[in-house]
mmCIF file of C-alpha atoms in Angstrom:
data_model
loop_
_atom_site.group_PDB
_atom_site.id
_atom_site.type_symbol
_atom_site.label_atom_id
_atom_site.label_comp_id
_atom_site.label_asym_id
_atom_site.label_seq_id
_atom_site.Cartn_x
_atom_site.Cartn_y
_atom_site.Cartn_z
ATOM 1 C CA ASP R 1 -18.489 8.368 10.902
ATOM 2 C CA VAL R 2 -15.530 6.704 10.255
ATOM 3 C CA LYS R 3 -12.497 6.545 12.331
ATOM 4 C CA VAL R 4 -8.851 5.219 11.893
ATOM 5 C CA THR R 5 -6.882 5.101 14.848
ATOM 6 C CA GLN R 6 -2.370 5.817 15.007
ATOM 7 C CA SER R 7 -0.711 4.486 17.768
ATOM 8 C CA SER R 8 1.219 7.609 17.516
ATOM 9 C CA ARG R 9 1.116 11.315 16.470
ATOM 10 C CA TYR R 10 5.192 11.036 16.833
ATOM 11 C CA LEU R 11 7.538 8.600 17.675
ATOM 12 C CA VAL R 12 10.929 9.141 17.649
ATOM 13 C CA LYS R 13 13.108 5.416 17.120
ATOM 14 C CA ARG R 14 17.215 5.394 16.562
ATOM 15 C CA THR R 15 19.365 3.632 13.614
ATOM 16 C CA GLY R 16 19.110 -0.223 13.437
ATOM 17 C CA GLU R 17 16.241 0.155 15.728
ATOM 18 C CA LYS R 18 13.131 -2.629 14.310
ATOM 19 C CA VAL R 19 10.268 -0.349 14.747
ATOM 20 C CA PHE R 20 6.352 -1.209 14.302
ATOM 21 C CA LEU R 21 3.468 1.018 13.607
ATOM 22 C CA GLU R 22 -0.271 0.638 14.925
ATOM 23 C CA CYS R 23 -3.570 1.115 12.559
ATOM 24 C CA VAL R 24 -7.161 -0.002 13.802
ATOM 25 C CA GLN R 25 -10.225 0.802 12.395
ATOM 26 C CA ASP R 26 -13.583 0.726 13.728
ATOM 27 C CA MET R 27 -15.324 0.152 10.033
ATOM 28 C CA ASP R 28 -15.163 -2.827 9.501
ATOM 29 C CA HIS R 29 -12.841 -2.360 5.665
ATOM 30 C CA GLU R 30 -11.753 -5.009 3.703
ATOM 31 C CA ASN R 31 -9.037 -3.308 2.672
ATOM 32 C CA MET R 32 -5.523 -1.633 4.240
ATOM 33 C CA PHE R 33 -3.160 0.492 3.657
ATOM 34 C CA TRP R 34 0.003 1.669 4.553
ATOM 35 C CA TYR R 35 1.514 5.064 2.707
ATOM 36 C CA ARG R 36 4.465 7.587 3.549
ATOM 37 C CA GLN R 37 4.352 11.319 2.121
ATOM 38 C CA ASP R 38 7.363 13.408 1.235
ATOM 39 C CA PRO R 39 7.872 16.526 0.897
ATOM 40 C CA GLY R 40 8.481 16.958 -3.455
ATOM 41 C CA LEU R 41 6.732 13.406 -3.251
ATOM 42 C CA GLY R 42 3.242 13.028 -2.488
ATOM 43 C CA LEU R 43 1.988 9.381 -1.085
ATOM 44 C CA ARG R 44 3.429 6.759 -2.319
ATOM 45 C CA LEU R 45 1.824 3.177 -1.157
ATOM 46 C CA ILE R 46 3.977 0.767 1.190
ATOM 47 C CA TYR R 47 1.828 -1.802 1.890
ATOM 48 C CA PHE R 48 -1.781 -2.930 1.133
ATOM 49 C CA SER R 49 -4.592 -5.390 2.406
ATOM 50 C CA TYR R 50 -6.987 -6.896 1.030
ATOM 51 C CA ASP R 51 -8.588 -9.605 4.224
ATOM 52 C CA VAL R 52 -6.859 -11.193 7.713
ATOM 53 C CA LYS R 53 -3.627 -12.393 6.139
ATOM 54 C CA MET R 54 -3.375 -10.894 2.343
ATOM 55 C CA LYS R 55 -1.296 -8.452 1.754
ATOM 56 C CA GLU R 56 0.259 -7.448 -1.822
ATOM 57 C CA LYS R 57 3.647 -4.876 -2.515
ATOM 58 C CA GLY R 58 3.093 -1.305 -3.213
ATOM 59 C CA ASP R 59 5.034 0.880 -5.158
ATOM 60 C CA ILE R 60 7.943 1.204 -2.348
ATOM 61 C CA PRO R 61 7.665 -1.597 -0.120
ATOM 62 C CA GLU R 62 11.902 -2.589 1.055
ATOM 63 C CA GLY R 63 12.785 -2.047 4.229
ATOM 64 C CA TYR R 64 9.162 -2.611 5.458
ATOM 65 C CA SER R 65 6.538 -5.330 6.551
ATOM 66 C CA VAL R 66 3.508 -5.549 7.117
ATOM 67 C CA SER R 67 0.778 -8.025 9.386
ATOM 68 C CA ARG R 68 -2.540 -8.480 9.768
ATOM 69 C CA GLU R 69 -3.924 -11.022 12.612
ATOM 70 C CA LYS R 70 -6.953 -9.098 12.922
ATOM 71 C CA LYS R 71 -9.494 -7.349 11.051
ATOM 72 C CA GLU R 72 -9.231 -4.505 12.047
ATOM 73 C CA ARG R 73 -5.566 -3.533 12.833
ATOM 74 C CA PHE R 74 -3.258 -3.052 10.228
ATOM 75 C CA SER R 75 1.229 -2.658 11.833
ATOM 76 C CA LEU R 76 4.390 -1.239 9.420
ATOM 77 C CA ILE R 77 7.295 -2.663 10.767
ATOM 78 C CA LEU R 78 10.715 -1.329 9.378
ATOM 79 C CA GLU R 79 12.459 -4.494 9.887
ATOM 80 C CA SER R 80 16.037 -2.049 11.020
ATOM 81 C CA ALA R 81 14.558 1.300 10.193
ATOM 82 C CA SER R 82 17.124 3.877 8.662
ATOM 83 C CA THR R 83 17.903 7.532 8.278
ATOM 84 C CA ASN R 84 15.827 7.873 5.002
ATOM 85 C CA GLN R 85 12.814 6.139 6.323
ATOM 86 C CA THR R 86 12.475 9.405 8.373
ATOM 87 C CA SER R 87 8.232 10.375 6.588
ATOM 88 C CA MET R 88 5.723 11.248 7.530
ATOM 89 C CA TYR R 89 3.197 7.791 7.552
ATOM 90 C CA LEU R 90 -0.090 7.622 7.344
ATOM 91 C CA CYS R 91 -2.190 4.624 7.558
ATOM 92 C CA ALA R 92 -5.834 4.601 5.544
ATOM 93 C CA SER R 93 -9.091 1.696 4.696
ATOM 94 C CA SER R 94 -11.496 1.428 2.699
ATOM 95 C CA LEU R 95 -14.957 -0.911 1.910
ATOM 96 C CA GLY R 96 -13.883 -3.409 -0.840
ATOM 97 C CA GLY R 97 -15.290 -3.870 -3.853
ATOM 98 C CA GLY R 98 -12.746 -2.386 -5.252
ATOM 99 C CA LEU R 99 -14.109 2.283 -6.388
ATOM 100 C CA MET R 100 -14.418 3.244 -2.664
ATOM 101 C CA PRO R 101 -12.721 6.150 -1.662
ATOM 102 C CA GLN R 102 -10.077 5.934 1.848
ATOM 103 C CA HIS R 103 -10.120 7.603 4.975
ATOM 104 C CA PHE R 104 -6.312 8.372 6.981
ATOM 105 C CA GLY R 105 -6.033 8.681 9.910
ATOM 106 C CA ASP R 106 -3.642 11.667 11.527
ATOM 107 C CA GLY R 107 -0.792 9.699 9.957
ATOM 108 C CA THR R 108 2.621 9.413 12.948
ATOM 109 C CA ARG R 109 5.321 11.875 11.782
ATOM 110 C CA LEU R 110 8.534 9.364 12.048
ATOM 111 C CA SER R 111 12.227 10.739 12.959
ATOM 112 C CA ILE R 112 14.870 7.839 12.266
ATOM 113 C CA LEU R 113 18.399 9.580 13.968
ATOM 114 C CA GLN H 1 3.896 3.898 -15.167
ATOM 115 C CA LYS H 2 -0.038 5.044 -14.132
ATOM 116 C CA GLU H 3 0.232 8.663 -13.145
ATOM 117 C CA VAL H 4 -1.399 11.474 -11.759
ATOM 118 C CA GLU H 5 -0.946 15.415 -12.180
ATOM 119 C CA GLN H 6 -1.934 18.401 -11.341
ATOM 120 C CA ASN H 7 0.060 21.389 -11.095
ATOM 121 C CA SER H 8 1.445 22.496 -7.833
ATOM 122 C CA GLY H 9 0.824 25.967 -7.480
ATOM 123 C CA PRO H 10 0.255 27.329 -5.581
ATOM 124 C CA LEU H 11 -3.640 29.158 -7.017
ATOM 125 C CA SER H 12 -3.928 32.349 -5.414
ATOM 126 C CA VAL H 13 -7.546 33.188 -5.175
ATOM 127 C CA PRO H 14 -9.076 36.125 -3.734
ATOM 128 C CA GLU H 15 -12.553 35.595 -1.267
ATOM 129 C CA GLY H 16 -15.328 34.785 -2.636
ATOM 130 C CA ALA H 17 -13.781 33.680 -5.336
ATOM 131 C CA ILE H 18 -14.484 30.627 -7.451
ATOM 132 C CA ALA H 19 -10.454 28.434 -7.039
ATOM 133 C CA SER H 20 -10.473 25.758 -10.186
ATOM 134 C CA LEU H 21 -8.013 22.763 -9.503
ATOM 135 C CA ASN H 22 -7.690 20.712 -12.411
ATOM 136 C CA CYS H 23 -6.183 17.062 -12.838
ATOM 137 C CA THR H 24 -5.475 14.362 -15.727
ATOM 138 C CA TYR H 25 -4.792 11.460 -15.573
ATOM 139 C CA SER H 26 -3.586 8.645 -17.781
ATOM 140 C CA ASP H 27 -5.360 5.039 -17.512
ATOM 141 C CA ARG H 28 -8.620 5.645 -19.837
ATOM 142 C CA GLY H 29 -9.419 2.561 -17.608
ATOM 143 C CA SER H 30 -9.719 4.802 -14.516
ATOM 144 C CA GLN H 31 -13.405 4.654 -12.678
ATOM 145 C CA SER H 32 -13.586 6.452 -9.676
ATOM 146 C CA PHE H 33 -11.685 10.029 -9.262
ATOM 147 C CA PHE H 34 -11.472 11.300 -5.930
ATOM 148 C CA TRP H 35 -10.628 14.630 -4.036
ATOM 149 C CA TYR H 36 -8.479 15.185 -1.163
ATOM 150 C CA ARG H 37 -7.883 18.093 1.065
ATOM 151 C CA GLN H 38 -4.653 18.589 3.215
ATOM 152 C CA TYR H 39 -3.740 20.840 5.860
ATOM 153 C CA SER H 40 -0.103 21.337 5.869
ATOM 154 C CA GLY H 41 0.636 18.538 9.290
ATOM 155 C CA LYS H 42 -2.330 17.219 8.469
ATOM 156 C CA SER H 43 -3.353 13.832 6.689
ATOM 157 C CA PRO H 44 -6.108 14.234 3.770
ATOM 158 C CA GLU H 45 -9.406 14.632 4.049
ATOM 159 C CA LEU H 46 -12.035 13.751 1.160
ATOM 160 C CA ILE H 47 -13.766 16.632 0.322
ATOM 161 C CA MET H 48 -15.660 14.655 -3.016
ATOM 162 C CA PHE H 49 -15.578 11.868 -5.311
ATOM 163 C CA ILE H 50 -17.359 10.445 -8.258
ATOM 164 C CA TYR H 51 -17.504 8.132 -11.197
ATOM 165 C CA SER H 52 -19.556 9.255 -14.676
ATOM 166 C CA ASN H 53 -19.555 11.810 -16.454
ATOM 167 C CA GLY H 54 -19.956 15.197 -16.051
ATOM 168 C CA ASP H 55 -20.826 17.696 -12.953
ATOM 169 C CA LYS H 56 -21.238 17.162 -9.088
ATOM 170 C CA GLU H 57 -22.079 18.948 -6.706
ATOM 171 C CA ASP H 58 -21.591 19.504 -2.630
ATOM 172 C CA GLY H 59 -22.508 22.840 -0.564
ATOM 173 C CA ARG H 60 -19.743 24.974 -2.087
ATOM 174 C CA PHE H 61 -18.296 21.983 -4.029
ATOM 175 C CA THR H 62 -18.303 20.937 -7.303
ATOM 176 C CA ALA H 63 -16.411 17.995 -9.467
ATOM 177 C CA GLN H 64 -16.514 18.129 -12.523
ATOM 178 C CA LEU H 65 -15.282 14.472 -13.759
ATOM 179 C CA ASN H 66 -14.361 14.340 -18.543
ATOM 180 C CA LYS H 67 -13.403 10.658 -19.741
ATOM 181 C CA ALA H 68 -13.093 11.370 -22.677
ATOM 182 C CA SER H 69 -10.515 13.551 -22.532
ATOM 183 C CA GLN H 70 -8.586 12.378 -19.190
ATOM 184 C CA TYR H 71 -9.792 15.462 -16.526
ATOM 185 C CA VAL H 72 -10.819 15.663 -13.558
ATOM 186 C CA SER H 73 -11.725 19.265 -12.055
ATOM 187 C CA LEU H 74 -12.116 20.156 -8.699
ATOM 188 C CA LEU H 75 -14.336 23.847 -8.079
ATOM 189 C CA ILE H 76 -14.209 25.595 -4.981
ATOM 190 C CA ARG H 77 -17.049 28.114 -5.170
ATOM 191 C CA ASP H 78 -16.722 31.694 -2.818
ATOM 192 C CA SER H 79 -13.721 30.582 -1.830
ATOM 193 C CA GLN H 80 -12.656 31.258 1.930
ATOM 194 C CA PRO H 81 -9.916 31.463 3.680
ATOM 195 C CA SER H 82 -9.603 28.448 5.519
ATOM 196 C CA ASP H 83 -10.302 27.220 2.280
ATOM 197 C CA SER H 84 -7.015 27.232 2.277
ATOM 198 C CA ALA H 85 -4.920 23.862 1.812
ATOM 199 C CA THR H 86 -3.301 21.154 -0.366
ATOM 200 C CA TYR H 87 -6.218 20.026 -2.553
ATOM 201 C CA LEU H 88 -5.168 15.789 -3.653
ATOM 202 C CA CYS H 89 -6.173 14.385 -6.922
ATOM 203 C CA ALA H 90 -6.593 10.004 -6.229
ATOM 204 C CA VAL H 91 -7.538 7.821 -9.552
ATOM 205 C CA ASN H 92 -8.643 3.785 -9.140
ATOM 206 C CA SER H 93 -8.290 2.179 -11.633
ATOM 207 C CA PRO H 94 -9.781 -1.157 -13.357
ATOM 208 C CA GLY H 95 -8.210 -4.461 -11.365
ATOM 209 C CA THR H 96 -5.939 -2.342 -8.650
ATOM 210 C CA ALA H 97 -7.902 -3.759 -5.671
ATOM 211 C CA SER H 98 -9.434 -0.553 -4.597
ATOM 212 C CA LYS H 99 -5.286 1.267 -4.837
ATOM 213 C CA LEU H 100 -5.444 4.843 -5.468
ATOM 214 C CA THR H 101 -2.146 7.707 -7.342
ATOM 215 C CA PHE H 102 -2.507 9.775 -5.658
ATOM 216 C CA GLY H 103 -1.099 13.159 -7.790
ATOM 217 C CA THR H 104 1.287 15.926 -6.188
ATOM 218 C CA GLY H 105 -1.100 18.138 -4.957
ATOM 219 C CA THR H 106 -2.048 21.643 -5.654
ATOM 220 C CA ARG H 107 -1.437 24.244 -2.838
ATOM 221 C CA LEU H 108 -4.574 26.663 -2.707
ATOM 222 C CA GLN H 109 -3.886 30.059 -1.184
ATOM 223 C CA VAL H 110 -7.063 32.328 -0.701
ATOM 224 C CA THR H 111 -6.382 35.485 0.342
ATOM 225 C CA LEU H 112 -8.478 37.952 2.059
#
């Protein structure tokens, strides 16, 4: 089974802090993704990566950056956290090829105070 | 803007009945289609995927795809209270490096 592990299940940070969310997958997947999920808005793609050190912006990249130094690890960075970034953050991974399903981690519920 | 549309529900069905969940998509070039189940407070879990027109069955679940009508559905036979969850439809389009566009989900309630 695919295992996608997110470093924290719950996280509370303060406005202006730099926040790191970590994600590790154990299936040698090429693609990794970061989403946020808010009530009524569904899943929205923040950033994704299709190879080590490669990244592309998703639909809502503003206020976020990412890092992929190793194939199994994909980090989401909130440069200066704001209250409107309070959300559930979901990491996913998939094999390459363009048609493969994504597998999700358990999610991190982030609160910015 | 590629779109995936689902009725938000709730869809209420009695235990043992067939639940029918529907999804329409706007990109005619879409090639792969996925159904995820999400329990409240949990992350999405893949339950079915389909690439070709027609039906694909897996246990109590059947995915149906009609590319001409840009329509994909999920049937759940013999619905159980444990099937109560939000079901997300997701669609992949060519040239998007495995990106998926998700619908906002249909909430299913299976009543005793």
